[in-house]
Short mmCIF file of C-alpha atoms in Angstrom, two decimals:
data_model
loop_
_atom_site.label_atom_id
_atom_site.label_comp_id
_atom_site.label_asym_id
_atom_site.label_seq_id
_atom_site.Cartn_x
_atom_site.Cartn_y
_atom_site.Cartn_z
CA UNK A 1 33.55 5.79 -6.59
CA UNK A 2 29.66 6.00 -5.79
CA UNK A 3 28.95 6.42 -2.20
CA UNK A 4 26.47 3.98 -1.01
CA UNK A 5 23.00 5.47 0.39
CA UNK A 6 21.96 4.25 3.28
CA UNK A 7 18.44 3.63 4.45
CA UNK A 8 16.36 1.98 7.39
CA UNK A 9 13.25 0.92 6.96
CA UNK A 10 10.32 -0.25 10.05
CA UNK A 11 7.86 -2.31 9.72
CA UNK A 12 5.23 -2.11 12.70
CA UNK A 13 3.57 -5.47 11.97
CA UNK A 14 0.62 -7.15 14.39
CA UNK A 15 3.05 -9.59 15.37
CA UNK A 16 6.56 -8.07 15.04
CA UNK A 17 8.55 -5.31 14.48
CA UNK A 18 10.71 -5.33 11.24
CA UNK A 19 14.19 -3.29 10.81
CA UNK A 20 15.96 -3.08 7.99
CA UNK A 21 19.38 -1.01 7.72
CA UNK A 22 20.72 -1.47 4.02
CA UNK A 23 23.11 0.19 1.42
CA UNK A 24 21.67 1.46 -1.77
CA UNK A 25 24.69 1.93 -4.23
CA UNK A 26 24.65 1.25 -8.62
CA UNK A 27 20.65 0.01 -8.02
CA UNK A 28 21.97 -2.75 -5.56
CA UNK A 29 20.52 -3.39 -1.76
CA UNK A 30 23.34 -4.72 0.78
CA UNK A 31 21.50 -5.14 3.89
CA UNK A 32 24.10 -4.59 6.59
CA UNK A 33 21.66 -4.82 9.70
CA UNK A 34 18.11 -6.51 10.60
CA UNK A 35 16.02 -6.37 13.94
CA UNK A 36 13.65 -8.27 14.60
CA UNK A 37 11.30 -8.06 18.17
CA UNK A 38 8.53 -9.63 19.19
CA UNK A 39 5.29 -6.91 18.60
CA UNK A 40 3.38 -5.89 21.87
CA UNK A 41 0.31 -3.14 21.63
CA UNK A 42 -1.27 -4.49 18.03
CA UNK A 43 -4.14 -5.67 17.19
CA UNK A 44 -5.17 -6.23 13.14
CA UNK A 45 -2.60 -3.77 12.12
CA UNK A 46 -3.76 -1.44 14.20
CA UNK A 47 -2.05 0.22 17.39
CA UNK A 48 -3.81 0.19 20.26
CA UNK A 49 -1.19 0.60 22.61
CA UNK A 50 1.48 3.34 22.28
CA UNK A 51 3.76 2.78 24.92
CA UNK A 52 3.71 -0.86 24.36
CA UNK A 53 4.78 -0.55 20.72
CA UNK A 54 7.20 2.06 21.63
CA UNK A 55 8.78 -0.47 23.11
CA UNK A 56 9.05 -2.80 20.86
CA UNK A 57 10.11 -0.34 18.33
CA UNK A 58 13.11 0.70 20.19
CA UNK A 59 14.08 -2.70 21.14
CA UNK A 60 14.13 -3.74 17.18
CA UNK A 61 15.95 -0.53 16.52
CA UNK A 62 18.91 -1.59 18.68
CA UNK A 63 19.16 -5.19 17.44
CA UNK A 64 19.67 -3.45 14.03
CA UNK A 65 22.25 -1.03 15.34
CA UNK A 66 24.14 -3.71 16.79
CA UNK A 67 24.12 -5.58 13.79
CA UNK A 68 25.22 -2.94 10.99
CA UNK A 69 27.14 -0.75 13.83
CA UNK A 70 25.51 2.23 12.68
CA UNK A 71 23.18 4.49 14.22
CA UNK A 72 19.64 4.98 13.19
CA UNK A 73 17.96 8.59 12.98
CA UNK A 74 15.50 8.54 10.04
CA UNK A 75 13.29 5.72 8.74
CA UNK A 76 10.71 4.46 6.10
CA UNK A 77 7.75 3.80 7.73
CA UNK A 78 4.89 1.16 6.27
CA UNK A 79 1.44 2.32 6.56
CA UNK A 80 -0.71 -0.65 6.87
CA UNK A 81 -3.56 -0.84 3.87
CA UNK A 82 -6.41 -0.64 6.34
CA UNK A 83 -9.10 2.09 4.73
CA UNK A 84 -6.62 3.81 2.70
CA UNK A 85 -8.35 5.40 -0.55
CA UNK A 86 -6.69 6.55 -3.74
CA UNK A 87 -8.63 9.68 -5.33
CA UNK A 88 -7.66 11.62 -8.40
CA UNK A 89 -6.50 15.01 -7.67
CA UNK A 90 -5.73 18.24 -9.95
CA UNK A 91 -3.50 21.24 -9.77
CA UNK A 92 -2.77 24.29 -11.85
CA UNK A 93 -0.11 27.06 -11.32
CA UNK A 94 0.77 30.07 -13.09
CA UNK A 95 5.18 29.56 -13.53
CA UNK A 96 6.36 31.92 -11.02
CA UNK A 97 9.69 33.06 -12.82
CA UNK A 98 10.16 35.92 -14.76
CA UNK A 99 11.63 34.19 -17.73
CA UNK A 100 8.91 31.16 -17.28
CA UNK A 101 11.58 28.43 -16.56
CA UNK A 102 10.03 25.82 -14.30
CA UNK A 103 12.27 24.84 -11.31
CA UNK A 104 11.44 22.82 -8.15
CA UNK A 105 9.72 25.63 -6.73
CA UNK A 106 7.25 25.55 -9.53
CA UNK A 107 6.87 21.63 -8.86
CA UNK A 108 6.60 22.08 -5.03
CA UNK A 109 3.53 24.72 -5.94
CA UNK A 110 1.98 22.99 -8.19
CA UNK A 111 2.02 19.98 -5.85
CA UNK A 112 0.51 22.40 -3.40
CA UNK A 113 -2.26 23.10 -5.06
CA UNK A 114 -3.15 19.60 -5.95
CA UNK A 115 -3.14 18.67 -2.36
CA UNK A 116 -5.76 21.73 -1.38
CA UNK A 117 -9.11 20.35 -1.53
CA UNK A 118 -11.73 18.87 0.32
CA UNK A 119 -10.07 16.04 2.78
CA UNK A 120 -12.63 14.74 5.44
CA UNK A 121 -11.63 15.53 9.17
CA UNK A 122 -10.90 11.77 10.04
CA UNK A 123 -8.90 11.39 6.77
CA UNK A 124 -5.17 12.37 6.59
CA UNK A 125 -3.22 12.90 3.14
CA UNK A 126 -0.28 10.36 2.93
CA UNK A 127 1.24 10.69 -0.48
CA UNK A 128 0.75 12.26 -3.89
CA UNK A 129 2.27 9.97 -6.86
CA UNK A 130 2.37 12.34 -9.78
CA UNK A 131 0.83 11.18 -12.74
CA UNK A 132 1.86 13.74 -15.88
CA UNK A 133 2.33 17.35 -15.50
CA UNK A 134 0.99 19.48 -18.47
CA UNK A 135 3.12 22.66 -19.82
CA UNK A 136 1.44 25.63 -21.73
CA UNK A 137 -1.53 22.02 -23.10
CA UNK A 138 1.24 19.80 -23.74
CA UNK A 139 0.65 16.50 -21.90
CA UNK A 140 2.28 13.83 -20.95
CA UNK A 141 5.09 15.13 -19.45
CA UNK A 142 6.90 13.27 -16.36
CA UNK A 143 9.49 16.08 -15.45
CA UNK A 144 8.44 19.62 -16.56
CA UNK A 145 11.42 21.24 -14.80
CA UNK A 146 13.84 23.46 -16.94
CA UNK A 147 10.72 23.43 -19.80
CA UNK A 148 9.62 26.71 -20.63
CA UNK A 149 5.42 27.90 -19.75
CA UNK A 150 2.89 30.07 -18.19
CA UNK A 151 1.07 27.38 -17.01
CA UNK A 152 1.84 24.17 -15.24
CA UNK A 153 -1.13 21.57 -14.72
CA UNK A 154 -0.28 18.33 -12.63
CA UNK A 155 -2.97 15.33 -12.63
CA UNK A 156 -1.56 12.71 -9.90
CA UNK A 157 -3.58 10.10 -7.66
CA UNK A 158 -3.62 11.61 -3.93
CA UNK A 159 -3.27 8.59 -0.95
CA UNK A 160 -4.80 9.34 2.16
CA UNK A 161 -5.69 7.13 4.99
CA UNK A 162 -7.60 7.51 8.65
CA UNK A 163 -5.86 10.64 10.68
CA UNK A 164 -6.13 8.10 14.25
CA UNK A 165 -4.01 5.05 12.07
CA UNK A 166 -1.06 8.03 10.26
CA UNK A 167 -1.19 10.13 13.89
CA UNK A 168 -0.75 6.68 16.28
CA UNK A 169 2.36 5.70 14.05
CA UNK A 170 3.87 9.10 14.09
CA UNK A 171 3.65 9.23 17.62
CA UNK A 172 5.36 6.10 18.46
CA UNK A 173 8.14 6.87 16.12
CA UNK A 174 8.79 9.84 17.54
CA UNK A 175 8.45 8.67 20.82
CA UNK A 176 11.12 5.90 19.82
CA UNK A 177 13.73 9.05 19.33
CA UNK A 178 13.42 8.70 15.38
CA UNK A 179 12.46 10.89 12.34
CA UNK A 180 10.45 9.29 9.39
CA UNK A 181 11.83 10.18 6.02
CA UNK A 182 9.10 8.58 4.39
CA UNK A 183 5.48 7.18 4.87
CA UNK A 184 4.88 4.65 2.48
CA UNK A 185 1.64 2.49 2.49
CA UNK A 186 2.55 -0.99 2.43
CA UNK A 187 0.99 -2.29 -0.79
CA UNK A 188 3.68 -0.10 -2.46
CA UNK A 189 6.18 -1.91 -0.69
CA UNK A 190 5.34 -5.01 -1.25
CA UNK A 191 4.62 -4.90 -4.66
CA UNK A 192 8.09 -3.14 -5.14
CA UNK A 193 10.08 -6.04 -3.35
CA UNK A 194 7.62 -9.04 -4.89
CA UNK A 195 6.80 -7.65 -8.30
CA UNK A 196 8.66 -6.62 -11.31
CA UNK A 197 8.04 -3.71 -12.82
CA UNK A 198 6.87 -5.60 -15.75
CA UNK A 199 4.42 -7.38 -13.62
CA UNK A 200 3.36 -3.89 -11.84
CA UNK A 201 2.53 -2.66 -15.62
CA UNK A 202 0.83 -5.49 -17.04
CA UNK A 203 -1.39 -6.96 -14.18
CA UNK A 204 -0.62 -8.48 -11.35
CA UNK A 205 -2.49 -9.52 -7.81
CA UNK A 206 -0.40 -9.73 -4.16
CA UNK A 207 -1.20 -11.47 -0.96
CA UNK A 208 0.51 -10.86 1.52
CA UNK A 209 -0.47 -13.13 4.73
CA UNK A 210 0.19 -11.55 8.00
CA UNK A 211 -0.51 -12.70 11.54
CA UNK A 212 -3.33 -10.33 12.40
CA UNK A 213 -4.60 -9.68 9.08
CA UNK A 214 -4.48 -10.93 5.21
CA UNK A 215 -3.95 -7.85 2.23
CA UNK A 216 -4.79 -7.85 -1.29
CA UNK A 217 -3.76 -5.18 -3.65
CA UNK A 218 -3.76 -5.50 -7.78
CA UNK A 219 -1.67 -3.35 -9.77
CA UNK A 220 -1.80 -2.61 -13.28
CA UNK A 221 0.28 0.17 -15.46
CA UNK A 222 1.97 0.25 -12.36
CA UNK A 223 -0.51 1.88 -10.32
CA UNK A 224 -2.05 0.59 -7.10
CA UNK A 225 -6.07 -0.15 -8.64
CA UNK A 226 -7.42 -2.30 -5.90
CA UNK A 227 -7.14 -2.80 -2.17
CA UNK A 228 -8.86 -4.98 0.17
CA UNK A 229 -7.96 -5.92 3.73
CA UNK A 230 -9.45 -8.92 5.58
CA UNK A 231 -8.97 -9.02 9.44
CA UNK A 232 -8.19 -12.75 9.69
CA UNK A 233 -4.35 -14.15 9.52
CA UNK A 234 -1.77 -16.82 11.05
CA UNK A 235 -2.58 -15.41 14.69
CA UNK A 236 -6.49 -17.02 14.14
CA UNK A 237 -4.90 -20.13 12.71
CA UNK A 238 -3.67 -20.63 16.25
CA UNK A 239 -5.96 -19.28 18.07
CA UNK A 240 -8.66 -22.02 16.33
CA UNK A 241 -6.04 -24.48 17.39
CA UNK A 242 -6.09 -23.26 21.04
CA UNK A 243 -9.71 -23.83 21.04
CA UNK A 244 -10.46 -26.80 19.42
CA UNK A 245 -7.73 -28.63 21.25
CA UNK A 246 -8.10 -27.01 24.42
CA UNK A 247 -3.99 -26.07 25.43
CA UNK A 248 -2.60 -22.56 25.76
CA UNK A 249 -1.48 -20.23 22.78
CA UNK A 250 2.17 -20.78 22.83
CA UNK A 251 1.88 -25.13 22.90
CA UNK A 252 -0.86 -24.16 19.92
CA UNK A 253 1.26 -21.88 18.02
CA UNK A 254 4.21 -24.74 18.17
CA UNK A 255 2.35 -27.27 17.20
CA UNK A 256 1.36 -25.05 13.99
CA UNK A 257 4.73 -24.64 13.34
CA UNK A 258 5.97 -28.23 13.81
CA UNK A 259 2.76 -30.13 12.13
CA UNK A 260 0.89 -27.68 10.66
CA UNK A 261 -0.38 -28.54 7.16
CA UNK A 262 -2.94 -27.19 5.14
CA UNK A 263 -4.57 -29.79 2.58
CA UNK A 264 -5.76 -32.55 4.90
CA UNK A 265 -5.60 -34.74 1.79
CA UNK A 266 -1.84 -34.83 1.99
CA UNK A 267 -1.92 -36.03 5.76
CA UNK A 268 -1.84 -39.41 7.04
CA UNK A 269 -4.60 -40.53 10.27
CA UNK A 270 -2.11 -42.83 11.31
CA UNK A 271 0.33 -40.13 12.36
CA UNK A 272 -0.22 -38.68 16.10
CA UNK A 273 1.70 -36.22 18.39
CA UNK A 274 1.39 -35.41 22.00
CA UNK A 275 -0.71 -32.45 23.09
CA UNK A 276 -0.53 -30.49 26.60
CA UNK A 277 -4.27 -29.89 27.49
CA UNK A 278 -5.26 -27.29 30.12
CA UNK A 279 -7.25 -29.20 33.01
CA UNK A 280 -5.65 -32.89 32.26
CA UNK A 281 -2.44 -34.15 33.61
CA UNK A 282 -1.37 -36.18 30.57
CA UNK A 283 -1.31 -35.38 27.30
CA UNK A 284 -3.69 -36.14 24.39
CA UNK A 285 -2.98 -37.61 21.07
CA UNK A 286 -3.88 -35.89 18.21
CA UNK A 287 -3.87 -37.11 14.37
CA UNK A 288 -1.92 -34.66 12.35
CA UNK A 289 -5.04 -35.46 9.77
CA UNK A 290 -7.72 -33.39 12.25
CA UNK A 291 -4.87 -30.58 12.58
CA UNK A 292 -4.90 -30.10 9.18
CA UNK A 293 -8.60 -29.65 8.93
CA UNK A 294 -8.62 -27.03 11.71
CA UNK A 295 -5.84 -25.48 9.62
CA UNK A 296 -7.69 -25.60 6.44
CA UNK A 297 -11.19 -24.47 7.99
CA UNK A 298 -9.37 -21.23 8.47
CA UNK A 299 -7.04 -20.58 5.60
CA UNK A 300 -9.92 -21.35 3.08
CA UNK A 301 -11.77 -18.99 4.76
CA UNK A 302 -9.27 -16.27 4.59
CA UNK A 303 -8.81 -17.49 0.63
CA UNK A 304 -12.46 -17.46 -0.07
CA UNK A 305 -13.60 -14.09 1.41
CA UNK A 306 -10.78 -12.68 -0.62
CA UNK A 307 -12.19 -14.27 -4.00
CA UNK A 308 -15.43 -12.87 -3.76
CA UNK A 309 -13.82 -8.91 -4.55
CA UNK A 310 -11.52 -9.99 -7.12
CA UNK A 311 -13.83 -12.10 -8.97
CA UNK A 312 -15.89 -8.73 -9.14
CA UNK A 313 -13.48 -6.87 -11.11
CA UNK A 314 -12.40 -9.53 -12.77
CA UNK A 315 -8.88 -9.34 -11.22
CA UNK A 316 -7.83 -12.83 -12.42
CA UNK A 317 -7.77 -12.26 -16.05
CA UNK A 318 -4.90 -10.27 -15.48
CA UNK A 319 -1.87 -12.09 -16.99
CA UNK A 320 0.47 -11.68 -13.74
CA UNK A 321 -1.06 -13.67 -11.97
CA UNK A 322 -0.97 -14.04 -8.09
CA UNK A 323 1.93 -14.01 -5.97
CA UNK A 324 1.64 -14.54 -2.22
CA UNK A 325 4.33 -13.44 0.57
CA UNK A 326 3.85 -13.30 4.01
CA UNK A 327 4.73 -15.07 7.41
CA UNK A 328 1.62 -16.82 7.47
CA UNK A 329 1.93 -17.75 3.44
CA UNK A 330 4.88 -19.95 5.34
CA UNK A 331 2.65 -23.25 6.24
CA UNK A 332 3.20 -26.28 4.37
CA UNK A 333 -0.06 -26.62 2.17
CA UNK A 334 -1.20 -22.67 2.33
CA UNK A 335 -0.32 -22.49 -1.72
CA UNK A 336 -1.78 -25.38 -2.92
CA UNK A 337 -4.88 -24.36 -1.22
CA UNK A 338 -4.81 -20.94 -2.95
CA UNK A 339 -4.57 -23.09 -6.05
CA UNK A 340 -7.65 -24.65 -5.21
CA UNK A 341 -9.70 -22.15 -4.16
CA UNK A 342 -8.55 -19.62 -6.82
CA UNK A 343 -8.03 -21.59 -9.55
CA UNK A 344 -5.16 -20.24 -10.74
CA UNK A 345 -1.74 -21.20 -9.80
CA UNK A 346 0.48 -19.19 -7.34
CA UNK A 347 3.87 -18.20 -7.03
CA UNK A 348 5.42 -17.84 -3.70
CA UNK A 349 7.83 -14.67 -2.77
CA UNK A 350 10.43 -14.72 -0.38
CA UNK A 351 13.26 -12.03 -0.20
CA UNK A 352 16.47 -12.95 -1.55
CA UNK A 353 19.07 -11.13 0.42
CA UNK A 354 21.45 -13.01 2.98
CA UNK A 355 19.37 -12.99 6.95
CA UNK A 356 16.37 -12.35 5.24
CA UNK A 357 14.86 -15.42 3.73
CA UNK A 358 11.64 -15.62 5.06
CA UNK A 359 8.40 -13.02 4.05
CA UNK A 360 7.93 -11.80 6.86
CA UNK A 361 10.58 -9.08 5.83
CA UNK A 362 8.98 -8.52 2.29
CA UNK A 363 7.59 -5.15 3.37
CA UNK A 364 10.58 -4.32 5.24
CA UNK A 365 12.42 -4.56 2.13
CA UNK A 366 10.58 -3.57 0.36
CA UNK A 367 10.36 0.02 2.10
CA UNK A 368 13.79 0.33 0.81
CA UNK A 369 13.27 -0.61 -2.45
CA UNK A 370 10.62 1.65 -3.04
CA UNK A 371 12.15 4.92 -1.51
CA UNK A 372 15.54 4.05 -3.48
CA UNK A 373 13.71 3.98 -6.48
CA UNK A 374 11.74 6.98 -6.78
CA UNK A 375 12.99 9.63 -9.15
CA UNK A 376 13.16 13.25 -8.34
CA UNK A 377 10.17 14.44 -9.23
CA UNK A 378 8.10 11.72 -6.61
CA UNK A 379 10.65 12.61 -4.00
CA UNK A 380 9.65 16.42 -4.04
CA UNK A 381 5.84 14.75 -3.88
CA UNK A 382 6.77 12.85 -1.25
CA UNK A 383 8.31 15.56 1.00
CA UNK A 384 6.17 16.05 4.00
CA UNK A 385 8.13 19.35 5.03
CA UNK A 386 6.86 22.62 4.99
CA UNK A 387 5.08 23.41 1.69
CA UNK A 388 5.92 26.49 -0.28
CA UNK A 389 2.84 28.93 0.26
CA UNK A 390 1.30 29.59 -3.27
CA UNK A 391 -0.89 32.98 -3.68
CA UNK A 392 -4.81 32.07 -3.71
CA UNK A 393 -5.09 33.42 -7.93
CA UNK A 394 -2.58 31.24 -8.77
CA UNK A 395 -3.93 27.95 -7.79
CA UNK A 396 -7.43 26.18 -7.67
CA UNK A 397 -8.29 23.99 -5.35
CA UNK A 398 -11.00 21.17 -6.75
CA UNK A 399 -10.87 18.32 -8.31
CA UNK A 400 -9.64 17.33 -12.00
CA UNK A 401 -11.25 19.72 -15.10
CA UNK A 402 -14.50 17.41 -16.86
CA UNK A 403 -13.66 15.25 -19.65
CA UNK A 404 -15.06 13.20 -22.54
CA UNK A 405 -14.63 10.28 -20.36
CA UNK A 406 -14.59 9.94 -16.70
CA UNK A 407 -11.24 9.96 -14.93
CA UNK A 408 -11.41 8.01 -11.68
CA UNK A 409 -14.18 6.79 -9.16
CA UNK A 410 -13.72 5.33 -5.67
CA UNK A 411 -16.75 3.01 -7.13
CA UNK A 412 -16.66 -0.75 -7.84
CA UNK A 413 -16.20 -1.27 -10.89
CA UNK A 414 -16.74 -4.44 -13.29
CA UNK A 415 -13.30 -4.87 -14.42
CA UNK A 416 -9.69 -4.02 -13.64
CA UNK A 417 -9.06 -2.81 -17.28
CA UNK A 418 -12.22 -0.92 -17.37
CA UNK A 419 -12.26 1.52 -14.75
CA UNK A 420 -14.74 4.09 -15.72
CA UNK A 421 -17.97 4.79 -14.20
CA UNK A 422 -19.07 7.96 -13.54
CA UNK A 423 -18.42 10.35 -10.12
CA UNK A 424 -21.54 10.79 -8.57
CA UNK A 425 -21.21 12.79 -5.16
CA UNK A 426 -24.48 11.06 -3.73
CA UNK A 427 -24.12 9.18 -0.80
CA UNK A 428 -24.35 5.86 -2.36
CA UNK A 429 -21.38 6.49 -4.53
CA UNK A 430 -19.22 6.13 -1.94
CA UNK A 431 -16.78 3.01 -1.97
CA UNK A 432 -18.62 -0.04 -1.30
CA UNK A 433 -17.99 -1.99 2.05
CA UNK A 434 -17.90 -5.98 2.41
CA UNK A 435 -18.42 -8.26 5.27
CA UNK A 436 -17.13 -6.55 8.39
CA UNK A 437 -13.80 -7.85 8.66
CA UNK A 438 -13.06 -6.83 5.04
CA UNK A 439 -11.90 -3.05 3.91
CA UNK A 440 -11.66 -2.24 0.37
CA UNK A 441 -10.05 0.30 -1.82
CA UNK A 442 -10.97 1.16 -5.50
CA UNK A 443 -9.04 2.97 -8.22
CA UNK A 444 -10.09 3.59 -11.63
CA UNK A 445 -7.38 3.50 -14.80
CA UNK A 446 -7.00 6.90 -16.09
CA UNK A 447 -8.20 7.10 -19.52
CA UNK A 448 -5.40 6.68 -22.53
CA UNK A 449 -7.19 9.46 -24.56
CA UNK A 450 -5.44 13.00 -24.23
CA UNK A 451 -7.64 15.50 -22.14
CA UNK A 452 -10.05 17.41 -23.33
CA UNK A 453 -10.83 20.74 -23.26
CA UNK A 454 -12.46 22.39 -20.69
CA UNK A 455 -16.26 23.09 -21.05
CA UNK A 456 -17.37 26.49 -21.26
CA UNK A 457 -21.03 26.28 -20.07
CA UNK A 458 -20.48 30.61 -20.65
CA UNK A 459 -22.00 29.41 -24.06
CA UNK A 460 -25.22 28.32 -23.02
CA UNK A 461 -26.14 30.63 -20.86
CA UNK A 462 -25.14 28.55 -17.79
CA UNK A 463 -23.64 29.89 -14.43
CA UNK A 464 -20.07 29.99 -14.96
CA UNK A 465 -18.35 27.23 -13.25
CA UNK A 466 -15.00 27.68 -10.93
CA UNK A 467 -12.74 26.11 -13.67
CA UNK A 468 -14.36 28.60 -16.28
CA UNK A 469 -13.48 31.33 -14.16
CA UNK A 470 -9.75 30.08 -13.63
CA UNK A 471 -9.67 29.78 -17.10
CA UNK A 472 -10.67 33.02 -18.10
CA UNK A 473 -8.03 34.84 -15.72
CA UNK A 474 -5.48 32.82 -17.31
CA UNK A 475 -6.43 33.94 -20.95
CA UNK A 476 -4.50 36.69 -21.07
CA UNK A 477 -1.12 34.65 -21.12
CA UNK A 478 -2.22 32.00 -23.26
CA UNK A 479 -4.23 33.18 -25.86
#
């Protein structure tokens, strides 16, 4: 009999904290535990407050080890999608064994090398998701191990993301007493639990609709293209609410929850409820009609700031389509309105696993979903431990060898399907920034043409580039 796997994943969300303690056994999740607290120190996705979200972290952490009577020690972690770029990255090894079998060793070198280049100080590497590996010129290969070579190439999409967002969530899990297994940024996660892999392949856009903040990400041959964050969610809903009606935060965020809607069209004006206004001994009536317009004001907002990107790169021809998740996707009238101001209709995601149907726990599911998935080779890519040292003539340490046709850009380009404009290390190459509440990440498609050879500008009298001289100290074993 199998022995189940069992994994805990934390979500550190503006508004709560997400755990997740499940059993991974024949490609099946049995979630035996789930905490769920009440966030304190975040703002947007961001933590501002360490000791405050320790807090909360531990407090989630015991509800779930109550629950599946099992102690937690190491966890998945979500990385929120706030400035995180995807970059194409390149690394070459000479096989270290003497009869030129490639084991892990190889892999965890080669892997090594693709990570050494030039990372800016703020910036801190989060992943590599290995692409193909190349043995001796033959591409395409997904696991090169037990192959025989002299030379390993790897061409895989490096993740990295701002050092003060990775160092802050470190830090508060370690403070918590815990040990992350794995950092995984959360459009993975939530495309893993919301999408098939079908729909990761062929096209598909996500929304997921938090309190503090609203993420988009598109994937296509299952590969994370697009990202773009906008700092507006369900906690502005009620704060508008607050406002406009004049009563405190928690009377605004249950009146949300108990009339909320958000097509005023649907409403009626003869329908009123009481509301408790600050300054006034009795309370107001209120037409559920004008609470739906405040809602609305807001959530088309949200919708339409996120249209103008996609639009751009043409995101909606993708046959997928658009599936939203989310705690604040939960309001009556939120998909319809999507319909509306997308144009295109919207399916709605919500996990399907006993004590957690609602979205909020899409990423925290997710998590686990991803992790338990990932074959061998992305788990050795994935390990954060200590890297085996590789000798400085083995390696090179720059970005991918020049091709016929471009490989990636951070650019914007003009359509999902068509990502390939042309690097340009200027300074107004660099990825292009929206309104100021909106963060966007671009990723060009790799080409589908095999890769080319590497120029030899030796020829034409040209200095001799870094990749020619790699090249040429390699000649001897691959004539």
């Amino acid at each position: 009999m199998v022995q189940p796997e069992i994994f805990a994943s934390l979500d550190i969300g503006t508004t709560s904290i997400k755990v997740v303690v499940a059993e991974y056994v024949n490609q099946q999740i049995n979630v035996i535990g789930v905490g769920h607290e009440r966030s304190q120190g975040l703002s947007r996705g961001v933590i501002v407050d360490i000791d405050k979200t320790v807090e909360s972290i531990k407090r989630a952490i015991k509800k779930a080890e109550q629950k599946a009577n099992y102690t937690i020690n190491d966890v998945i972690v979500a990385v929120p999608s706030n400035q995180v770029n995807i970059e194409p990255c390149y690394g070459m090894i000479a096989v270290s064994n003497d009869n030129r079998e490639i084991t892990d060793k190889d892999v965890k070198n080669v892997l090594a090398a693709a990570k050494v280049r030039s990372v800016p100080a703020e910036r801190e590497i989060i992943s590599v998701m290995p692409e193909e590996f190349i043995v001796d010129g033959f591409d395409n290969i997904k696991d090169p191990r037990g192959m025989i070579g002299v030379r390993l190439e790897l061409y895989a999409s490096l993740v990295t993301g701002p050092k003060t967002l990775v160092h802050n969530i470190r830090r508060c899990v370690a403070m918590a007493g815990l040990n992350i297994r794995d950092l995984v940024v959360q459009s993975y996660a939530n495309a893993y639990a919301a999408m098939s892999k079908s729909e990761r392949e062929f096209g598909t856009i996500l929304i997921d609709m938090g309190g503090g903040q609203t993420s988009v990400s598109v994937f296509h041959d299952d590969q994370l293209k697009f990202a773009t964050v906008d700092h507006e969610g369900g906690e502005l809903v009620t704060k508008d609410i607050s406002t406009i009606l004049n009563t405190s935060i928690e009377n605004a965020e249950q009146i949300k929850l108990e009339y909320g809607y958000a097509l005023p069209k649907d409403t009626n004006d003869s329908e009123f409820f009481p509301v408790e206004t600050i300054g006034k001994v009795n309370p107001e009536r209120v037409s559920e009609h004008y609470l739906a317009e405040i809602i609305e004001a807001r959530e088309r907002q949200i919708f339409e700031t996120l249209k103008k990107p996609l639009d751009k790169i043409e995101a909606f021809a993708l046959p997928g389509g658009i599936i939203v998740t989310g705690g604040a996707a939960s309001l009556p009238g939120v998909l319809d309105l999507a319909e509306e101001v997308f144009g295109h209709e919207v399916r709605y995601y919500i996990p399907e696993y006993v004590g957690l149907r609602n979205p909020i726990f899409t990423t925290a599911v997710g998590l686990i979903q991803y992790v338990a998935q990932l074959d061998d080779i992305h788990h050795l890519a994935q390990d954060n431990g200590q890297q085996v040292k590789v000798a400085p003539t083995t390696r090179t340490s720059q970005p991918a060898p020049a091709r016929s046709e471009p490989v990636a850009s951070t650019k914007q380009t003009e359509s999902v399907d068509n990502y390939k404009q042309v690097n340009d290390d200027s300074e107004n190459d660099k990825p292009s920034v929206s309104p100021s509440n909106t963060e966007q990440t671009y990723y060009e498609e790799r080409p589908a043409s095999q890769y080319d050879e590497l120029n030899d500008e030796t020829e034409t009298g040209e200095e001799e580039s870094p990749v020619d001289k790699i090249k040429n100290f390699f000649k001897d074993f691959f004539v």
